[in-house]
Coordinates of C-alpha atoms in Angstrom, one line a residue:
M294 CA 112.7 97.4 119.8
A295 CA 110.0 100.0 117.8
V296 CA 106.5 99.1 117.7
T297 CA 104.7 100.0 114.9
L298 CA 101.1 101.3 114.7
G299 CA 100.1 100.2 111.2
L300 CA 97.0 102.6 109.3
V301 CA 94.2 100.5 107.6
C302 CA 92.8 101.3 103.9
L303 CA 91.9 104.7 104.8
T304 CA 92.0 108.2 106.9
T305 CA 89.9 110.4 108.2
T306 CA 89.9 112.9 105.7
D307 CA 90.3 113.0 102.2
E308 CA 94.6 112.3 102.2
V309 CA 93.7 108.5 101.5
R310 CA 90.7 107.5 99.3
F311 CA 90.6 104.9 96.3
R312 CA 87.9 105.2 93.4
T313 CA 85.4 102.3 93.2
I314 CA 82.7 100.6 90.9
T315 CA 79.9 98.0 90.4
R316 CA 80.5 95.3 88.3
T317 CA 76.4 96.6 87.8
R318 CA 77.7 99.7 86.6
L319 CA 80.5 98.8 84.7
R320 CA 78.1 96.0 82.1
A321 CA 75.6 98.8 81.4
L322 CA 78.3 100.3 79.8
D323 CA 79.3 100.2 76.2
P324 CA 82.7 97.1 76.3
H325 CA 85.0 99.3 74.3
V326 CA 83.9 102.4 77.1
Q327 CA 84.3 100.0 79.7
V328 CA 88.0 99.9 79.1
T329 CA 88.8 103.1 78.9
T330 CA 87.1 103.2 82.2
L331 CA 88.7 101.1 84.4
R332 CA 91.7 102.0 82.4
E333 CA 91.5 105.3 83.8
L334 CA 89.8 104.3 87.4
Y335 CA 93.0 101.8 88.3
T336 CA 95.6 105.0 86.9
D337 CA 93.4 107.6 89.4
N338 CA 94.0 104.8 92.3
I339 CA 97.3 104.5 91.8
R340 CA 98.2 108.2 92.0
R341 CA 96.1 107.0 94.8
L342 CA 97.7 104.7 96.2
S343 CA 101.4 106.7 95.5
G344 CA 99.7 108.9 97.7
A345 CA 98.7 106.9 100.4
I346 CA 102.0 105.8 100.8
D347 CA 103.6 109.4 100.9
F348 CA 100.7 109.4 103.7
C349 CA 102.4 106.4 105.4
R350 CA 106.7 108.3 104.5
K351 CA 106.0 111.6 106.0
R352 CA 104.2 110.2 109.3
R353 CA 106.6 107.5 109.9
I354 CA 103.3 104.8 110.1
R355 CA 106.0 102.2 108.3
L356 CA 102.6 99.3 108.5
Y357 CA 99.9 99.9 105.5
R358 CA 97.1 97.7 104.9
L359 CA 96.0 97.2 101.3
T360 CA 92.2 98.1 100.5
S361 CA 90.8 95.5 98.9
G362 CA 89.1 97.2 96.5
L363 CA 92.6 98.7 95.3
F364 CA 91.2 98.0 91.8
P365 CA 87.3 96.9 91.7
Q366 CA 86.3 94.7 88.7
S367 CA 89.6 93.4 87.0
E368 CA 89.5 89.7 88.8
D369 CA 88.1 89.0 85.5
G370 CA 86.6 90.5 82.5
P371 CA 88.2 93.7 80.7
G372 CA 90.0 94.9 84.3
H373 CA 92.5 91.4 84.4
D374 CA 93.6 93.2 80.8
V375 CA 94.1 96.5 81.4
L376 CA 95.7 95.8 85.7
G377 CA 98.0 93.5 83.2
E378 CA 98.3 97.2 81.3
L379 CA 99.6 99.0 84.0
E380 CA 102.0 96.2 85.8
A381 CA 105.0 98.8 85.7
A382 CA 103.5 101.8 87.7
I383 CA 102.1 99.4 90.1
A384 CA 105.8 97.9 90.3
D385 CA 107.5 101.7 91.0
I386 CA 105.0 101.6 94.0
G387 CA 106.0 98.8 95.6
E388 CA 108.7 99.6 95.5
R389 CA 108.6 103.2 96.8
A390 CA 107.0 101.4 99.6
T391 CA 109.3 98.6 100.0
A392 CA 112.2 101.1 99.7
A393 CA 111.3 103.2 102.3
G394 CA 110.4 100.1 105.3
I395 CA 107.0 100.3 104.5
R396 CA 105.3 96.8 105.4
L397 CA 101.6 96.1 102.6
V398 CA 99.3 93.6 103.7
M399 CA 96.0 92.5 102.8
H400 CA 92.7 91.6 105.0
P401 CA 90.2 90.4 102.8
D402 CA 86.3 90.8 103.3
Q403 CA 83.6 88.6 105.1
F404 CA 82.8 86.7 101.8
V405 CA 86.0 84.8 101.5
V406 CA 84.9 81.4 103.5
L407 CA 87.5 78.8 102.7
S408 CA 85.6 76.0 105.6
S409 CA 82.5 76.5 103.4
D410 CA 79.7 73.5 103.0
D411 CA 79.4 75.4 98.9
P412 CA 81.9 74.5 97.1
R413 CA 81.2 77.2 95.0
I414 CA 81.7 79.1 97.9
I415 CA 85.1 78.0 98.4
A416 CA 85.9 77.7 94.6
N417 CA 85.4 82.3 94.5
S418 CA 87.3 82.4 97.6
I419 CA 90.2 81.4 96.7
E420 CA 89.7 82.8 93.7
I421 CA 89.2 86.2 94.8
L422 CA 93.0 85.5 96.9
R423 CA 94.5 84.7 93.8
H424 CA 93.6 88.1 93.2
H425 CA 94.1 90.0 96.3
A426 CA 97.8 87.6 95.6
R427 CA 98.2 88.9 92.1
V428 CA 97.9 92.5 93.3
L429 CA 100.8 91.6 96.1
D430 CA 102.7 89.9 93.5
L431 CA 102.1 93.6 90.7
L432 CA 103.2 95.4 93.5
R433 CA 106.9 93.1 94.1
Q434 CA 105.9 91.8 97.4
P435 CA 107.7 88.5 98.8
R436 CA 105.2 85.0 98.6
S437 CA 106.1 85.5 102.0
A438 CA 103.8 86.2 105.4
W439 CA 105.8 89.1 105.3
A440 CA 103.6 91.1 102.7
A441 CA 100.2 89.3 105.1
V442 CA 97.3 88.4 103.6
Q443 CA 94.6 88.0 106.4
L444 CA 91.5 86.0 106.5
H445 CA 89.1 84.6 109.2
G446 CA 88.3 80.8 109.2
G447 CA 84.8 81.6 107.9
K448 CA 81.9 79.0 108.5
G449 CA 82.6 77.5 112.6
G450 CA 82.8 73.7 113.2
R451 CA 84.5 73.2 110.1
A452 CA 88.1 73.1 110.7
D453 CA 88.9 69.9 109.2
T454 CA 87.8 71.5 105.7
L455 CA 89.8 74.5 106.6
V456 CA 93.0 72.7 106.8
R457 CA 92.1 71.1 103.7
V458 CA 91.9 73.5 101.1
I459 CA 94.4 75.7 103.0
R460 CA 96.7 72.7 102.0
E461 CA 95.8 72.5 98.3
L462 CA 95.9 76.8 97.8
P463 CA 98.1 77.9 95.1
E464 CA 101.4 78.5 96.3
E465 CA 101.3 82.7 95.7
I466 CA 98.6 82.5 98.1
R467 CA 99.5 79.8 101.3
T468 CA 102.7 81.0 102.2
R469 CA 101.3 84.9 102.2
L470 CA 97.9 83.5 103.6
A471 CA 97.9 84.0 108.1
L472 CA 94.8 83.7 110.1
E473 CA 92.9 85.9 112.5
N474 CA 90.5 84.3 115.4
D475 CA 87.2 86.6 115.0
E476 CA 84.5 87.3 117.5
Y477 CA 82.1 84.4 116.8
A478 CA 83.1 81.6 115.0
Y479 CA 86.0 80.9 115.4
G480 CA 88.0 81.4 118.9
A481 CA 92.5 82.1 119.2
E482 CA 92.2 78.5 120.6
E483 CA 90.4 77.0 117.8
I484 CA 92.6 79.7 115.3
F485 CA 95.4 78.5 116.9
E486 CA 94.8 75.3 116.6
V487 CA 94.7 75.6 112.6
C488 CA 97.7 77.6 112.3
G489 CA 99.6 74.6 114.3
R490 CA 98.5 71.9 111.3
T491 CA 98.7 74.5 108.2
G492 CA 102.3 76.0 108.9
V493 CA 99.9 79.3 108.7
P494 CA 100.9 81.8 111.4
M495 CA 97.8 83.9 112.9
V496 CA 97.1 86.9 113.8
F497 CA 95.7 87.5 117.4
D498 CA 93.4 90.5 117.5
A499 CA 92.7 91.4 121.0
H500 CA 89.2 92.9 121.3
H501 CA 88.4 89.8 119.5
H502 CA 89.3 87.5 121.3
V503 CA 87.2 89.5 124.8
V504 CA 84.9 89.9 123.3
H505 CA 84.7 86.1 122.3
E506 CA 85.6 84.9 125.7
E507 CA 83.5 87.6 127.7
L508 CA 86.4 89.2 129.4
D509 CA 86.5 92.3 131.5
S510 CA 90.2 93.0 131.3
Y511 CA 93.2 93.6 128.3
E512 CA 94.8 91.5 131.5
H513 CA 93.6 88.5 131.0
P514 CA 96.4 85.6 131.2
S515 CA 95.2 84.9 128.4
I516 CA 95.7 88.2 125.8
A517 CA 100.0 87.5 127.0
A518 CA 99.5 83.3 126.6
T519 CA 98.4 83.4 122.8
T520 CA 100.5 86.7 121.8
K521 CA 103.6 84.2 123.0
A522 CA 101.9 81.5 121.5
A523 CA 100.8 83.0 118.2
R524 CA 104.6 84.5 117.9
A525 CA 105.3 81.2 117.8
T526 CA 103.6 81.0 114.5
W527 CA 105.6 83.8 112.6
P528 CA 108.3 82.3 110.3
D529 CA 110.2 85.1 111.6
P530 CA 109.1 86.0 114.9
S531 CA 109.4 89.5 114.0
W532 CA 107.4 88.8 111.9
Q533 CA 104.6 88.9 113.9
L534 CA 101.3 90.7 113.2
V535 CA 98.1 91.7 115.5
H536 CA 94.8 93.7 115.5
I537 CA 94.0 96.1 118.0
S538 CA 90.8 97.5 118.8
N539 CA 88.5 99.0 121.6
G540 CA 84.8 98.5 121.8
R541 CA 82.4 101.3 121.0
D542 CA 79.6 101.8 124.0
S543 CA 81.6 99.1 126.4
F544 CA 85.1 97.0 126.8
D545 CA 83.8 93.9 125.0
D546 CA 81.3 95.1 122.8
A547 CA 82.3 93.7 119.2
K548 CA 81.7 97.1 117.3
H549 CA 84.8 99.5 116.6
A550 CA 85.4 102.6 118.7
D551 CA 86.9 105.9 117.1
Y552 CA 90.2 106.3 119.6
I553 CA 92.4 103.3 121.2
S554 CA 91.4 104.2 124.9
T555 CA 93.3 101.0 126.2
M556 CA 96.0 97.7 125.7
P557 CA 97.4 95.1 126.2
S558 CA 100.6 95.6 128.5
A559 CA 101.7 92.3 126.2
F560 CA 101.6 94.0 122.8
R561 CA 104.8 95.8 123.8
S562 CA 106.9 93.4 122.4
V563 CA 105.0 92.9 119.2
E564 CA 107.0 95.3 116.7
W565 CA 103.4 95.2 114.0
I566 CA 100.3 95.8 115.1
E567 CA 97.1 97.1 113.0
V568 CA 95.1 100.0 115.0
E569 CA 91.1 99.3 113.4
A570 CA 90.0 102.5 115.5
K571 CA 87.2 104.2 113.4
Q572 CA 89.1 108.0 113.3
K573 CA 92.8 105.7 111.5
E574 CA 95.3 108.7 111.7
L575 CA 94.4 109.8 114.8
A576 CA 94.4 107.2 116.5
I577 CA 97.3 106.6 116.1
A578 CA 98.1 110.3 116.8
R579 CA 96.9 109.4 120.3
L580 CA 98.0 106.2 120.9
R581 CA 101.3 107.4 120.5
K582 CA 100.9 110.1 122.7
T583 CA 99.1 107.7 125.6
W584 CA 101.1 104.3 125.3
R585 CA 104.8 104.9 125.6

């Protein structure tokens, strides 16, 4: 089995970078200028995304995490309509990625909390996820965990709320959703339980597990056991996706290091590994040489 080491959003150089605009800056513009500004920005980011696909293809990187800010301010307002105008160009990029054998996934930011005790936050989180699903639809990606939208559990101690909200999600979101364990609120065991109750696959982050459980080795028996258990949650076990990072200042430091110097041997059984290291593509290149 060939192991794929995935690139997360950007590169250390300017080869894979995207433009953005804040809501405040956009709203300061005249309405007609807002439309032309967004159309130019989205068109440029489509071109940059095309370059990202080429970057991955040339370096045999078959897993790419799209940035959540690919089309800023397009959830509503003029951006929503402008994005629709560019459907054909966006579809072409997604089809090129598929033809190149590149798997596309997403990971919304920390503001998406489906387990909040505030209904307004949950409603806003669902709208953000709906936008992520729309981007994947425009990219002609399947409504399945192959095009995973990876999410943390959110507010701790509210697993029942998390389960209820997930079960009620729109189909275009729910069919792509995957849950990841984190360092503090939802450990691997808790997320695995939620995944079992919802039928959502589990993304196992080994470093988050180390921090949460205060472990001193990736060879702790729970790493192999959780990797195996998480694999069974995926509709196709060969789609299993995991994350790897190393602590910056110590093994159990929550902050990410520049490179990956230590890998769990259990991850040799996983085909899709997102590399969450500060040095991005350089970390992938080094890991390919050192982890055999």
